Amino acid sequence: MTVGRFAPSPSGRIHLGNILCCLLAWLSARRKGGRVVLRIEDLDTARCPMRHADQMIRDLRWLGLDWDEGPEAGGKNGPYFQSRRTALYQTALEKLEGLVYPCFCTRAELHAASAPHREDGQTIYAGTCRDLTPAQRAERAERRAPALRLKVPDREIHFTDGHMGAYAENLARDCGDFVLRRSDGMFAYQLAVVVDDAAMGVTEVVRGADLLSSTPRQLYLYQLLELTPPEFYHFPLLLSPDGRRLSKRDADAGLDSLRVTAEELLGRLAQLAGFHPSGAPSTAEGLLAEFSWEKVPREDIRLPENLFA
Ligand code: GLU
């Protein structure tokens, strides 16, 4: 059975990029008769307050993008919240003992709790704290709580993306040892997403192409934790009319400022994503017959100036 998922980070109001992501995840899973899980990625509770999560859930309902499970919320349609699942991440971290080391570099963990998107840039960790002696670690630990990093191997990790095709990265060269837990104890996105996708039986992950380069890291974690990885489908990013990646900071792309119906929105997004040429208003259900991954472009999609003109 196919299991897809929505995994939004509620750091603001849902925007067009998130909606396209949820729409594609929904269509890809439902077309195969699959289920959909909703997981709220609110590890960084300061950036992701509950009111945003509630709003996101209301927005998804309004869009008619439904999901199937989430026993923690008490009801069969309730979502999972990463902020309530830290015990699972801790257990996974313990399994990686020996491969993890404390890192005292101050800027080490800046973005670790949220998925690394294009505007965050990519820094390659130089391995500064990898070979500290026990005495150096003890001395540094008196001044500062460490983040925890995973040692990565100097070999290529290959996979075939369901939409983008073959992709490979050498973690040592292209990424470096990466953070699994920040110095304040917050677990990193890379660890949480693997633990959760595996625990929730997710068989396909649909997300924006800027997370393509996180996938080799995640595949390495699947391997170490002896978990079965899902299939991955990375789709092109939506760019603003002037060519920037849309973010929650783009008020123009948020639902607040769009005076349209859910059907108008889905129809237009499906048109931009290549599988609904007419752009006519449609429910998600109504797009099922037309959707196929082959029709979706591989290059970034630039939004027109007036999306609903
Ligand atoms: N929560 C992440 C985001 O909103 C998505 C991560 C993923 O799909 O793996 O960017």
CSV table of C-alpha atoms and ligand atoms in Angstrom, one decimal:
chain,number,residue,atom,x,y,z
A,1,MET,CA,0.0,0.0,0.0
A,2,THR,CA,1.3,3.4,-1.0
A,3,VAL,CA,1.6,5.9,1.9
A,4,GLY,CA,2.3,9.5,1.1
A,5,ARG,CA,2.6,12.4,3.5
A,6,PHE,CA,2.2,16.1,4.1
A,7,ALA,CA,5.0,17.4,6.2
A,8,PRO,CA,4.6,21.2,6.5
A,9,SER,CA,6.6,23.3,8.9
A,10,PRO,CA,4.2,25.8,10.4
A,11,SER,CA,6.5,28.7,10.6
A,12,GLY,CA,3.9,31.0,9.0
A,13,ARG,CA,0.8,30.8,6.8
A,14,ILE,CA,0.8,28.2,4.1
A,15,HIS,CA,2.0,29.6,0.8
A,16,LEU,CA,1.6,28.5,-2.8
A,17,GLY,CA,4.8,26.4,-2.7
A,18,ASN,CA,3.5,24.4,0.3
A,19,ILE,CA,0.1,24.0,-1.4
A,20,LEU,CA,1.7,22.7,-4.6
A,21,CYS,CA,3.7,20.3,-2.5
A,22,CYS,CA,0.6,19.0,-0.6
A,23,LEU,CA,-1.3,18.8,-3.9
A,24,LEU,CA,1.4,16.7,-5.6
A,25,ALA,CA,1.9,14.5,-2.6
A,26,TRP,CA,-1.9,13.9,-2.4
A,27,LEU,CA,-2.3,13.2,-6.1
A,28,SER,CA,0.7,10.9,-6.3
A,29,ALA,CA,-0.5,8.8,-3.3
A,30,ARG,CA,-4.2,8.8,-4.1
A,31,ARG,CA,-3.7,7.9,-7.7
A,32,LYS,CA,-2.2,4.7,-6.6
A,33,GLY,CA,-5.1,4.2,-4.1
A,34,GLY,CA,-2.7,5.1,-1.3
A,35,ARG,CA,-3.1,6.8,2.1
A,36,VAL,CA,-1.8,10.2,3.2
A,37,VAL,CA,-0.3,11.0,6.6
A,38,LEU,CA,-0.2,14.6,8.0
A,39,ARG,CA,2.8,15.4,10.1
A,40,ILE,CA,3.4,18.8,11.4
A,41,GLU,CA,7.1,19.5,11.5
A,42,ASP,CA,7.2,21.8,14.5
A,43,LEU,CA,10.5,20.7,16.1
A,44,ASP,CA,11.5,24.3,16.4
A,45,THR,CA,8.6,25.2,18.7
A,46,ALA,CA,9.6,28.9,18.9
A,47,ARG,CA,9.4,29.3,15.2
A,48,CYS,CA,6.4,27.0,14.8
A,49,PRO,CA,3.7,28.0,17.3
A,50,MET,CA,0.6,26.0,17.6
A,51,ARG,CA,-1.6,28.7,16.1
A,52,HIS,CA,0.2,28.4,12.8
A,53,ALA,CA,-0.2,24.6,12.9
A,54,ASP,CA,-3.9,25.0,13.6
A,55,GLN,CA,-4.2,27.5,10.7
A,56,MET,CA,-2.3,25.1,8.4
A,57,ILE,CA,-4.7,22.3,9.2
A,58,ARG,CA,-7.7,24.6,8.5
A,59,ASP,CA,-6.1,25.6,5.2
A,60,LEU,CA,-5.6,22.0,4.1
A,61,ARG,CA,-9.2,21.2,5.0
A,62,TRP,CA,-10.3,24.2,3.0
A,63,LEU,CA,-8.3,23.1,0.1
A,64,GLY,CA,-9.9,19.6,0.3
A,65,LEU,CA,-6.6,17.9,0.7
A,66,ASP,CA,-7.4,15.2,3.2
A,67,TRP,CA,-5.3,12.8,5.2
A,68,ASP,CA,-5.9,9.5,6.8
A,69,GLU,CA,-4.3,9.0,10.2
A,70,GLY,CA,-2.7,10.4,13.3
A,71,PRO,CA,-3.8,8.6,16.4
A,72,GLU,CA,-1.9,10.9,18.7
A,73,ALA,CA,-4.4,13.6,18.1
A,74,GLY,CA,-7.1,11.3,19.4
A,75,GLY,CA,-9.1,11.1,16.1
A,76,LYS,CA,-8.4,9.1,13.1
A,77,ASN,CA,-7.7,12.2,11.0
A,78,GLY,CA,-5.7,14.1,13.5
A,79,PRO,CA,-2.1,15.0,12.6
A,80,TYR,CA,1.2,13.9,14.1
A,81,PHE,CA,3.3,16.6,15.8
A,82,GLN,CA,7.1,16.2,15.7
A,83,SER,CA,7.4,18.3,18.9
A,84,ARG,CA,5.7,15.4,20.7
A,85,ARG,CA,7.9,12.7,19.4
A,86,THR,CA,11.3,13.5,20.8
A,87,ALA,CA,11.6,10.2,22.7
A,88,LEU,CA,11.7,8.4,19.3
A,89,TYR,CA,14.5,10.7,18.0
A,90,GLN,CA,16.4,10.1,21.2
A,91,THR,CA,16.2,6.3,20.8
A,92,ALA,CA,17.4,6.6,17.2
A,93,LEU,CA,20.3,8.8,18.3
A,94,GLU,CA,21.4,6.2,20.9
A,95,LYS,CA,21.6,3.6,18.1
A,96,LEU,CA,24.1,5.8,16.3
A,97,GLU,CA,26.5,5.9,19.3
A,98,GLY,CA,30.1,5.7,18.2
A,99,LEU,CA,29.3,7.5,15.0
A,100,VAL,CA,28.2,10.7,16.7
A,101,TYR,CA,30.5,13.3,18.3
A,102,PRO,CA,30.1,16.5,20.3
A,103,CYS,CA,30.7,19.7,18.3
A,104,PHE,CA,31.4,23.0,20.0
A,105,CYS,CA,31.5,25.3,17.0
A,106,THR,CA,29.1,28.1,17.9
A,107,ARG,CA,27.3,28.5,14.6
A,108,ALA,CA,27.1,24.7,14.1
A,109,GLU,CA,23.4,24.3,14.4
A,110,LEU,CA,21.8,27.4,13.1
A,111,HIS,CA,19.3,25.9,10.8
A,112,ALA,CA,19.5,22.2,11.9
A,113,ALA,CA,16.0,21.9,13.2
A,114,SER,CA,14.3,23.0,10.0
A,115,ALA,CA,14.7,21.5,6.5
A,116,PRO,CA,17.5,23.3,4.7
A,117,HIS,CA,16.0,25.3,1.8
A,118,ARG,CA,17.9,27.0,-1.0
A,119,GLU,CA,17.9,30.4,0.7
A,120,ASP,CA,19.6,28.9,3.7
A,121,GLY,CA,22.7,28.2,1.6
A,122,GLN,CA,24.9,25.1,1.9
A,123,THR,CA,27.9,25.1,4.2
A,124,ILE,CA,30.3,22.2,4.3
A,125,TYR,CA,31.4,21.3,7.8
A,126,ALA,CA,35.2,21.2,8.0
A,127,GLY,CA,35.3,18.6,10.7
A,128,THR,CA,36.8,20.9,13.3
A,129,CYS,CA,35.5,19.0,16.3
A,130,ARG,CA,35.7,15.5,14.8
A,131,ASP,CA,39.0,14.5,16.3
A,132,LEU,CA,39.1,16.4,19.6
A,133,THR,CA,40.7,14.4,22.4
A,134,PRO,CA,38.6,13.4,25.4
A,135,ALA,CA,40.4,16.1,27.4
A,136,GLN,CA,39.7,18.8,24.8
A,137,ARG,CA,36.0,17.7,24.8
A,138,ALA,CA,35.8,17.8,28.6
A,139,GLU,CA,37.4,21.2,28.7
A,140,ARG,CA,35.1,22.7,26.0
A,141,ALA,CA,32.0,21.1,27.6
A,142,GLU,CA,32.6,23.2,30.7
A,143,ARG,CA,32.0,26.3,28.7
A,144,ARG,CA,29.4,25.3,26.2
A,145,ALA,CA,26.8,22.5,25.6
A,146,PRO,CA,27.7,20.7,22.4
A,147,ALA,CA,25.7,20.0,19.4
A,148,LEU,CA,25.9,16.4,18.1
A,149,ARG,CA,27.2,15.6,14.7
A,150,LEU,CA,27.2,12.4,12.6
A,151,LYS,CA,30.5,11.3,11.0
A,152,VAL,CA,29.9,10.8,7.3
A,153,PRO,CA,31.7,8.4,5.0
A,154,ASP,CA,33.9,9.4,2.0
A,155,ARG,CA,31.8,7.6,-0.6
A,156,GLU,CA,29.1,8.4,-3.1
A,157,ILE,CA,25.5,7.8,-2.1
A,158,HIS,CA,23.3,7.3,-5.2
A,159,PHE,CA,19.6,7.1,-5.7
A,160,THR,CA,17.1,7.5,-8.4
A,161,ASP,CA,14.5,10.2,-7.8
A,162,GLY,CA,11.1,9.3,-9.1
A,163,HIS,CA,10.9,12.6,-10.9
A,164,MET,CA,14.4,14.1,-11.2
A,165,GLY,CA,16.2,10.9,-12.1
A,166,ALA,CA,19.7,9.8,-10.9
A,167,TYR,CA,21.3,11.8,-8.1
A,168,ALA,CA,24.5,11.2,-6.2
A,169,GLU,CA,26.5,13.0,-3.5
A,170,ASN,CA,29.6,12.2,-1.6
A,171,LEU,CA,28.7,13.3,1.9
A,172,ALA,CA,32.2,13.9,3.1
A,173,ARG,CA,32.9,16.2,0.1
A,174,ASP,CA,29.5,17.8,-0.5
A,175,CYS,CA,28.1,18.2,3.0
A,176,GLY,CA,30.5,17.1,5.8
A,177,ASP,CA,29.5,15.7,9.2
A,178,PHE,CA,26.0,17.0,9.9
A,179,VAL,CA,24.1,17.9,13.0
A,180,LEU,CA,21.6,15.5,14.6
A,181,ARG,CA,20.9,17.4,17.7
A,182,ARG,CA,21.5,21.1,18.5
A,183,SER,CA,23.3,22.3,21.6
A,184,ASP,CA,19.9,23.3,23.1
A,185,GLY,CA,18.7,19.7,22.8
A,186,MET,CA,16.5,20.2,19.8
A,187,PHE,CA,16.7,17.4,17.3
A,188,ALA,CA,17.6,18.1,13.7
A,189,TYR,CA,15.3,17.8,10.8
A,190,GLN,CA,17.5,15.2,9.1
A,191,LEU,CA,17.1,12.7,11.9
A,192,ALA,CA,13.5,13.4,12.7
A,193,VAL,CA,12.3,13.1,9.1
A,194,VAL,CA,13.9,9.7,8.7
A,195,VAL,CA,12.7,8.4,12.0
A,196,ASP,CA,9.1,9.6,11.3
A,197,ASP,CA,8.8,8.6,7.7
A,198,ALA,CA,10.0,5.1,8.7
A,199,ALA,CA,7.7,4.9,11.8
A,200,MET,CA,4.7,6.1,9.8
A,201,GLY,CA,5.2,3.6,7.0
A,202,VAL,CA,5.7,6.3,4.4
A,203,THR,CA,6.5,4.8,1.1
A,204,GLU,CA,6.8,8.0,-1.0
A,205,VAL,CA,8.2,11.4,-0.1
A,206,VAL,CA,7.1,14.3,-2.4
A,207,ARG,CA,8.9,17.6,-1.7
A,208,GLY,CA,10.6,20.5,-3.4
A,209,ALA,CA,13.8,20.1,-5.3
A,210,ASP,CA,15.8,22.1,-2.9
A,211,LEU,CA,15.6,19.1,-0.5
A,212,LEU,CA,17.1,16.8,-3.2
A,213,SER,CA,20.5,17.3,-1.6
A,214,SER,CA,19.2,16.4,1.8
A,215,THR,CA,18.2,13.0,0.5
A,216,PRO,CA,21.7,11.3,0.5
A,217,ARG,CA,22.0,12.3,4.1
A,218,GLN,CA,18.7,10.8,4.9
A,219,LEU,CA,19.5,7.6,2.9
A,220,TYR,CA,22.7,7.3,5.0
A,221,LEU,CA,20.7,7.5,8.2
A,222,TYR,CA,18.2,4.9,6.8
A,223,GLN,CA,21.2,2.6,6.3
A,224,LEU,CA,22.7,3.2,9.7
A,225,LEU,CA,19.3,2.8,11.5
A,226,GLU,CA,18.5,-0.3,9.4
A,227,LEU,CA,15.2,1.2,8.1
A,228,THR,CA,13.7,0.9,4.7
A,229,PRO,CA,13.8,4.2,2.7
A,230,PRO,CA,10.8,5.4,0.8
A,231,GLU,CA,10.8,6.5,-2.8
A,232,PHE,CA,11.5,10.1,-3.4
A,233,TYR,CA,9.9,12.6,-5.8
A,234,HIS,CA,11.4,16.0,-5.9
A,235,PHE,CA,9.4,18.6,-7.9
A,236,PRO,CA,10.6,22.0,-9.2
A,237,LEU,CA,10.3,25.0,-7.0
A,238,LEU,CA,7.9,27.8,-7.5
A,239,LEU,CA,9.6,31.1,-8.0
A,240,SER,CA,8.2,34.6,-7.5
A,241,PRO,CA,7.7,36.6,-10.7
A,242,ASP,CA,11.2,38.1,-10.1
A,243,GLY,CA,12.8,34.7,-9.8
A,244,ARG,CA,13.2,34.2,-6.1
A,245,ARG,CA,12.1,31.1,-4.3
A,246,LEU,CA,8.7,31.7,-2.6
A,247,SER,CA,8.9,31.6,1.1
A,248,LYS,CA,6.5,32.3,4.0
A,249,ARG,CA,7.9,35.8,4.0
A,250,ASP,CA,6.2,36.4,0.6
A,251,ALA,CA,2.9,37.8,1.7
A,252,ASP,CA,1.8,37.9,-1.9
A,253,ALA,CA,2.0,34.1,-2.1
A,254,GLY,CA,0.2,33.6,1.1
A,255,LEU,CA,-3.5,32.6,1.4
A,256,ASP,CA,-4.2,35.8,3.3
A,257,SER,CA,-3.9,38.0,0.2
A,258,LEU,CA,-5.4,35.7,-2.4
A,259,ARG,CA,-9.1,36.2,-2.9
A,260,VAL,CA,-9.9,33.0,-4.7
A,261,THR,CA,-11.7,29.8,-4.1
A,262,ALA,CA,-9.9,26.5,-3.3
A,263,GLU,CA,-10.9,25.2,-6.7
A,264,GLU,CA,-9.5,28.2,-8.5
A,265,LEU,CA,-6.2,27.9,-6.6
A,266,LEU,CA,-5.8,24.2,-7.3
A,267,GLY,CA,-6.7,24.5,-10.9
A,268,ARG,CA,-4.2,27.2,-11.5
A,269,LEU,CA,-1.4,25.4,-9.6
A,270,ALA,CA,-2.1,22.2,-11.5
A,271,GLN,CA,-1.8,24.2,-14.7
A,272,LEU,CA,1.6,25.6,-13.7
A,273,ALA,CA,2.7,22.2,-12.7
A,274,GLY,CA,2.0,21.0,-16.2
A,275,PHE,CA,-0.9,18.5,-15.9
A,276,HIS,CA,-4.0,20.6,-16.2
A,277,PRO,CA,-3.7,22.6,-19.4
A,278,SER,CA,-7.0,24.5,-19.1
A,279,GLY,CA,-6.3,25.9,-15.7
A,280,ALA,CA,-10.0,25.6,-15.0
A,281,PRO,CA,-11.1,25.5,-11.3
A,282,SER,CA,-11.0,22.0,-10.0
A,283,THR,CA,-11.2,20.0,-6.8
A,284,ALA,CA,-8.2,17.8,-5.9
A,285,GLU,CA,-10.3,14.8,-6.7
A,286,GLY,CA,-11.1,16.3,-10.1
A,287,LEU,CA,-7.4,16.5,-11.0
A,288,LEU,CA,-6.7,12.8,-10.3
A,289,ALA,CA,-7.3,11.5,-13.8
A,290,GLU,CA,-5.1,14.2,-15.4
A,291,PHE,CA,-2.1,13.9,-13.0
A,292,SER,CA,1.0,12.1,-13.9
A,293,TRP,CA,4.6,12.8,-12.9
A,294,GLU,CA,5.7,12.8,-16.6
A,295,LYS,CA,3.8,15.9,-17.2
A,296,VAL,CA,5.4,17.9,-14.4
A,297,PRO,CA,8.4,20.0,-15.5
A,298,ARG,CA,11.9,19.5,-14.0
A,299,GLU,CA,12.9,23.1,-14.1
A,300,ASP,CA,11.8,25.8,-11.6
A,301,ILE,CA,8.4,27.3,-12.3
A,302,ARG,CA,8.2,31.1,-12.3
A,303,LEU,CA,4.8,32.5,-11.2
A,304,PRO,CA,3.2,35.0,-13.6
A,305,GLU,CA,2.7,38.5,-12.3
A,306,ASN,CA,-1.0,38.1,-12.0
A,307,LEU,CA,-1.8,34.6,-11.2
A,308,PHE,CA,-5.5,35.1,-11.1
A,309,ALA,CA,-6.0,37.9,-13.6
B,1,GLU,N1,9.0,20.3,6.8
B,1,GLU,C1,9.7,20.5,5.6
B,1,GLU,C2,9.4,21.9,5.0
B,1,GLU,O1,8.3,22.4,5.2
B,1,GLU,C3,9.5,19.4,4.6
B,1,GLU,C4,10.5,18.4,4.8
B,1,GLU,C5,10.3,17.1,3.9
B,1,GLU,O2,9.3,17.1,3.2
B,1,GLU,O3,11.1,16.2,4.1
B,1,GLU,O4,10.2,22.4,4.4
